[in-house]
C-alpha cells in the first residue's frame, strides 16, 4: 500500500470562508490539521467541532459542509491524497476503517513534518509522501478521538476554546475562565493540559497575541 499526495497546503482562511466538499470533484481523501481557529464539519447528519491540534480525514465520496467563526478564521494544514495498491490503483476505505477524527500528540513534530510535506509537494520526486506517511500511521494508531468528543471534559475545553478565540479580550485572567467552566482552577488546568497541551491562561494569551496581529 502506498500514498500519493495530490496537493498539500497551509491555509489561512478568509473570514467569508465556507466549504462544501462536493465542489471538489476529487476521489480519495483529504487530511486536515487545525493549527489556529476552529471549524465545524457536518457529514451524514453528524457534526464535529475541531480546535487547534485536532485532525480530520474527509472521505471525498461524501459531502461535508464546513464553516468557521469569521472573527477567528480557521488556519489549517491540508493534504489531499490517495491510497494506492501495488498496481497503483486507488483504494477506498470506509469511515470505520479510516476514522474521521483524531487528536495527535507531538504537535511541534507533526507541524514540522507537514511543513516539509508542503515544501516537497512542489517538486515531482514524490518525496512529500515520505513526510506524510508517518503522520497517517500515527493517525491510524491513535486511540479513537470520538470518545474524546463524547467526554464532558473534552467538550468543555473545546467550548471554552471557541469562546476565548471569539473574544479573547473579555478574559482578564484565569478567574474569568473558571467562572464559565464550573470547575476548580486545578481541575480546569489539568483538562486544558490534557487536551490542548497548555493552561487556559496560556491559551488566552496566545489568542490575544494572534488577535492583535
Short mmCIF file of C-alpha atoms in Angstrom, two decimals:
data_model
loop_
_atom_site.label_atom_id
_atom_site.label_comp_id
_atom_site.label_asym_id
_atom_site.label_seq_id
_atom_site.Cartn_x
_atom_site.Cartn_y
_atom_site.Cartn_z
CA UNK A 1 0.00 0.00 0.00
CA UNK A 2 1.33 3.41 -0.97
CA UNK A 3 0.25 7.03 -0.55
CA UNK A 4 0.03 9.53 -3.42
CA UNK A 5 -0.03 13.22 -2.46
CA UNK A 6 -2.25 15.23 -4.80
CA UNK A 7 -1.88 18.59 -3.08
CA UNK A 8 -0.55 19.87 0.25
CA UNK A 9 -1.14 23.40 1.55
CA UNK A 10 -1.02 25.62 4.60
CA UNK A 11 -4.26 27.61 4.51
CA UNK A 12 -5.26 30.80 6.35
CA UNK A 13 -8.99 31.02 5.62
CA UNK A 14 -10.69 34.33 4.85
CA UNK A 15 -13.48 35.44 7.21
CA UNK A 16 -16.04 34.67 4.45
CA UNK A 17 -14.75 31.11 4.07
CA UNK A 18 -17.21 28.23 3.81
CA UNK A 19 -16.58 24.87 2.18
CA UNK A 20 -18.85 22.31 0.59
CA UNK A 21 -16.62 19.36 -0.30
CA UNK A 22 -18.88 18.36 -3.21
CA UNK A 23 -17.46 21.39 -5.06
CA UNK A 24 -14.17 19.46 -5.35
CA UNK A 25 -14.65 16.65 -7.82
CA UNK A 26 -11.86 14.55 -6.34
CA UNK A 27 -11.68 10.98 -5.18
CA UNK A 28 -9.56 9.79 -2.32
CA UNK A 29 -9.12 11.60 0.98
CA UNK A 30 -8.34 14.99 2.50
CA UNK A 31 -6.40 15.30 5.75
CA UNK A 32 -6.82 18.46 7.83
CA UNK A 33 -4.72 19.50 10.81
CA UNK A 34 -6.01 22.60 12.64
CA UNK A 35 -3.31 24.98 13.91
CA UNK A 36 -5.47 28.05 14.51
CA UNK A 37 -9.11 28.96 14.96
CA UNK A 38 -11.77 26.27 14.96
CA UNK A 39 -14.08 24.64 12.43
CA UNK A 40 -17.40 22.82 12.41
CA UNK A 41 -17.77 19.96 9.95
CA UNK A 42 -21.11 18.30 9.15
CA UNK A 43 -21.26 14.94 7.39
CA UNK A 44 -24.02 12.32 7.21
CA UNK A 45 -26.07 14.03 9.89
CA UNK A 46 -23.20 14.28 12.39
CA UNK A 47 -21.31 17.41 13.42
CA UNK A 48 -17.70 17.66 14.55
CA UNK A 49 -16.05 20.70 16.12
CA UNK A 50 -12.28 20.84 15.69
CA UNK A 51 -9.93 23.09 17.64
CA UNK A 52 -6.16 23.57 17.50
CA UNK A 53 -4.36 20.22 17.49
CA UNK A 54 -7.32 18.27 16.09
CA UNK A 55 -7.10 16.41 12.79
CA UNK A 56 -9.78 15.12 10.44
CA UNK A 57 -9.86 12.91 7.35
CA UNK A 58 -12.50 13.66 4.72
CA UNK A 59 -13.72 10.77 2.60
CA UNK A 60 -14.16 12.66 -0.64
CA UNK A 61 -17.04 10.49 -1.88
CA UNK A 62 -19.12 12.01 0.95
CA UNK A 63 -20.46 15.56 1.20
CA UNK A 64 -19.02 17.66 4.02
CA UNK A 65 -20.23 21.14 4.97
CA UNK A 66 -17.59 23.13 6.84
CA UNK A 67 -17.82 26.56 8.48
CA UNK A 68 -15.85 28.64 10.98
CA UNK A 69 -16.06 31.74 13.16
CA UNK A 70 -15.28 34.68 10.82
CA UNK A 71 -13.91 36.69 13.75
CA UNK A 72 -11.31 33.99 14.35
CA UNK A 73 -10.76 32.26 11.00
CA UNK A 74 -9.63 28.71 10.54
CA UNK A 75 -5.92 28.06 9.97
CA UNK A 76 -5.31 24.55 8.70
CA UNK A 77 -2.81 22.26 7.04
CA UNK A 78 -4.46 20.30 4.23
CA UNK A 79 -3.16 17.22 2.44
CA UNK A 80 -5.22 15.70 -0.37
CA UNK A 81 -4.10 12.14 -1.00
CA UNK A 82 -4.97 8.74 -2.44
CA UNK A 83 -4.09 5.32 -1.08
CA UNK A 84 -2.80 3.02 -3.81
CA UNK A 85 -2.40 -0.72 -4.11
CA UNK A 86 0.70 -2.42 -5.53
CA UNK A 87 -0.60 -1.79 -9.06
CA UNK A 88 -1.08 1.93 -8.34
CA UNK A 89 -4.86 1.62 -8.34
CA UNK A 90 -6.73 3.91 -5.97
CA UNK A 91 -8.19 2.19 -2.90
CA UNK A 92 -11.20 3.32 -0.92
CA UNK A 93 -11.92 2.76 2.75
CA UNK A 94 -14.96 3.37 4.92
CA UNK A 95 -15.08 5.69 7.92
CA UNK A 96 -14.88 2.62 10.16
CA UNK A 97 -11.56 1.70 8.54
CA UNK A 98 -10.15 5.24 8.43
CA UNK A 99 -11.92 7.13 11.23
CA UNK A 100 -12.91 10.73 10.73
CA UNK A 101 -11.09 12.46 13.55
CA UNK A 102 -8.09 12.08 15.83
CA UNK A 103 -6.13 14.28 18.22
CA UNK A 104 -2.45 13.65 17.57
CA UNK A 105 0.35 14.10 20.08
CA UNK A 106 3.71 15.78 19.38
CA UNK A 107 2.19 18.88 17.78
CA UNK A 108 5.55 20.50 17.06
CA UNK A 109 6.83 17.43 15.24
CA UNK A 110 3.57 16.96 13.31
CA UNK A 111 3.59 20.58 12.13
CA UNK A 112 7.26 20.37 11.12
CA UNK A 113 6.56 17.25 9.04
CA UNK A 114 3.56 18.92 7.42
CA UNK A 115 5.71 21.93 6.52
CA UNK A 116 8.23 19.59 4.86
CA UNK A 117 5.41 17.73 3.12
CA UNK A 118 4.11 21.00 1.67
CA UNK A 119 7.58 22.10 0.60
CA UNK A 120 8.36 18.79 -1.10
CA UNK A 121 4.93 18.62 -2.78
CA UNK A 122 6.10 21.41 -5.10
CA UNK A 123 8.59 19.06 -6.77
CA UNK A 124 7.80 15.88 -8.67
CA UNK A 125 10.03 13.35 -6.91
CA UNK A 126 7.16 12.12 -4.69
CA UNK A 127 9.22 12.80 -1.55
CA UNK A 128 6.28 14.61 0.07
CA UNK A 129 4.64 11.27 0.83
CA UNK A 130 7.66 10.31 2.95
CA UNK A 131 6.74 13.10 5.38
CA UNK A 132 3.02 12.36 5.35
CA UNK A 133 3.15 8.58 5.83
CA UNK A 134 4.32 8.76 9.48
CA UNK A 135 1.53 11.25 10.23
CA UNK A 136 -1.06 8.96 8.65
CA UNK A 137 0.37 5.99 10.56
CA UNK A 138 0.10 7.87 13.88
CA UNK A 139 -3.42 8.96 12.97
CA UNK A 140 -4.49 5.35 12.43
CA UNK A 141 -2.76 4.14 15.61
CA UNK A 142 -4.06 6.90 17.91
CA UNK A 143 -7.00 5.90 20.16
CA UNK A 144 -10.44 6.79 18.85
CA UNK A 145 -10.97 10.50 19.38
CA UNK A 146 -14.70 10.03 19.01
CA UNK A 147 -14.53 9.02 22.66
CA UNK A 148 -12.91 12.35 23.44
CA UNK A 149 -15.67 14.18 21.59
CA UNK A 150 -18.18 12.49 23.89
CA UNK A 151 -16.14 13.23 27.02
CA UNK A 152 -17.62 16.06 29.14
CA UNK A 153 -14.09 17.29 29.88
CA UNK A 154 -13.13 17.45 26.21
CA UNK A 155 -16.39 19.13 25.22
CA UNK A 156 -15.93 21.69 27.99
CA UNK A 157 -12.39 22.54 26.89
CA UNK A 158 -13.49 22.69 23.26
CA UNK A 159 -16.37 25.08 24.03
CA UNK A 160 -14.17 27.31 26.21
CA UNK A 161 -11.50 27.47 23.49
CA UNK A 162 -14.10 28.55 20.94
CA UNK A 163 -15.41 31.27 23.31
CA UNK A 164 -11.92 32.57 24.10
CA UNK A 165 -10.90 32.57 20.44
CA UNK A 166 -14.01 34.58 19.54
CA UNK A 167 -13.45 37.37 22.11
CA UNK A 168 -10.08 36.91 23.86
CA UNK A 169 -10.05 40.45 25.29
CA UNK A 170 -13.02 39.60 27.55
CA UNK A 171 -10.90 37.27 29.68
CA UNK A 172 -8.61 39.23 32.02
CA UNK A 173 -7.29 36.26 33.94
CA UNK A 174 -7.83 32.66 34.98
CA UNK A 175 -10.70 33.61 37.30
CA UNK A 176 -12.78 34.81 34.31
CA UNK A 177 -12.32 31.45 32.60
CA UNK A 178 -13.07 29.48 35.77
CA UNK A 179 -16.34 31.39 36.19
CA UNK A 180 -17.72 29.92 32.95
CA UNK A 181 -16.30 26.42 33.50
CA UNK A 182 -17.77 25.46 36.85
CA UNK A 183 -14.61 23.57 37.81
CA UNK A 184 -11.80 24.33 40.23
CA UNK A 185 -8.74 26.04 38.78
CA UNK A 186 -6.56 22.95 39.28
CA UNK A 187 -9.03 20.63 37.53
CA UNK A 188 -9.55 23.03 34.63
CA UNK A 189 -5.79 23.43 34.18
CA UNK A 190 -5.40 19.62 34.11
CA UNK A 191 -8.11 19.33 31.44
CA UNK A 192 -6.53 22.05 29.28
CA UNK A 193 -3.07 20.49 29.54
CA UNK A 194 -4.53 17.11 28.60
CA UNK A 195 -6.43 18.29 25.53
CA UNK A 196 -4.60 21.48 24.46
CA UNK A 197 -1.09 21.00 25.81
CA UNK A 198 -1.21 24.33 27.69
CA UNK A 199 -3.03 26.04 30.55
CA UNK A 200 -6.24 28.02 29.90
CA UNK A 201 -4.40 31.26 30.71
CA UNK A 202 -1.63 30.41 28.23
CA UNK A 203 -4.27 29.67 25.59
CA UNK A 204 -5.95 33.01 26.30
CA UNK A 205 -2.65 34.92 25.99
CA UNK A 206 -1.92 33.12 22.70
CA UNK A 207 -5.32 34.13 21.30
CA UNK A 208 -4.83 37.76 22.39
CA UNK A 209 -1.46 37.88 20.59
CA UNK A 210 -2.95 36.34 17.44
CA UNK A 211 -5.93 38.73 17.53
CA UNK A 212 -3.61 41.74 17.85
CA UNK A 213 -1.63 40.84 14.72
#
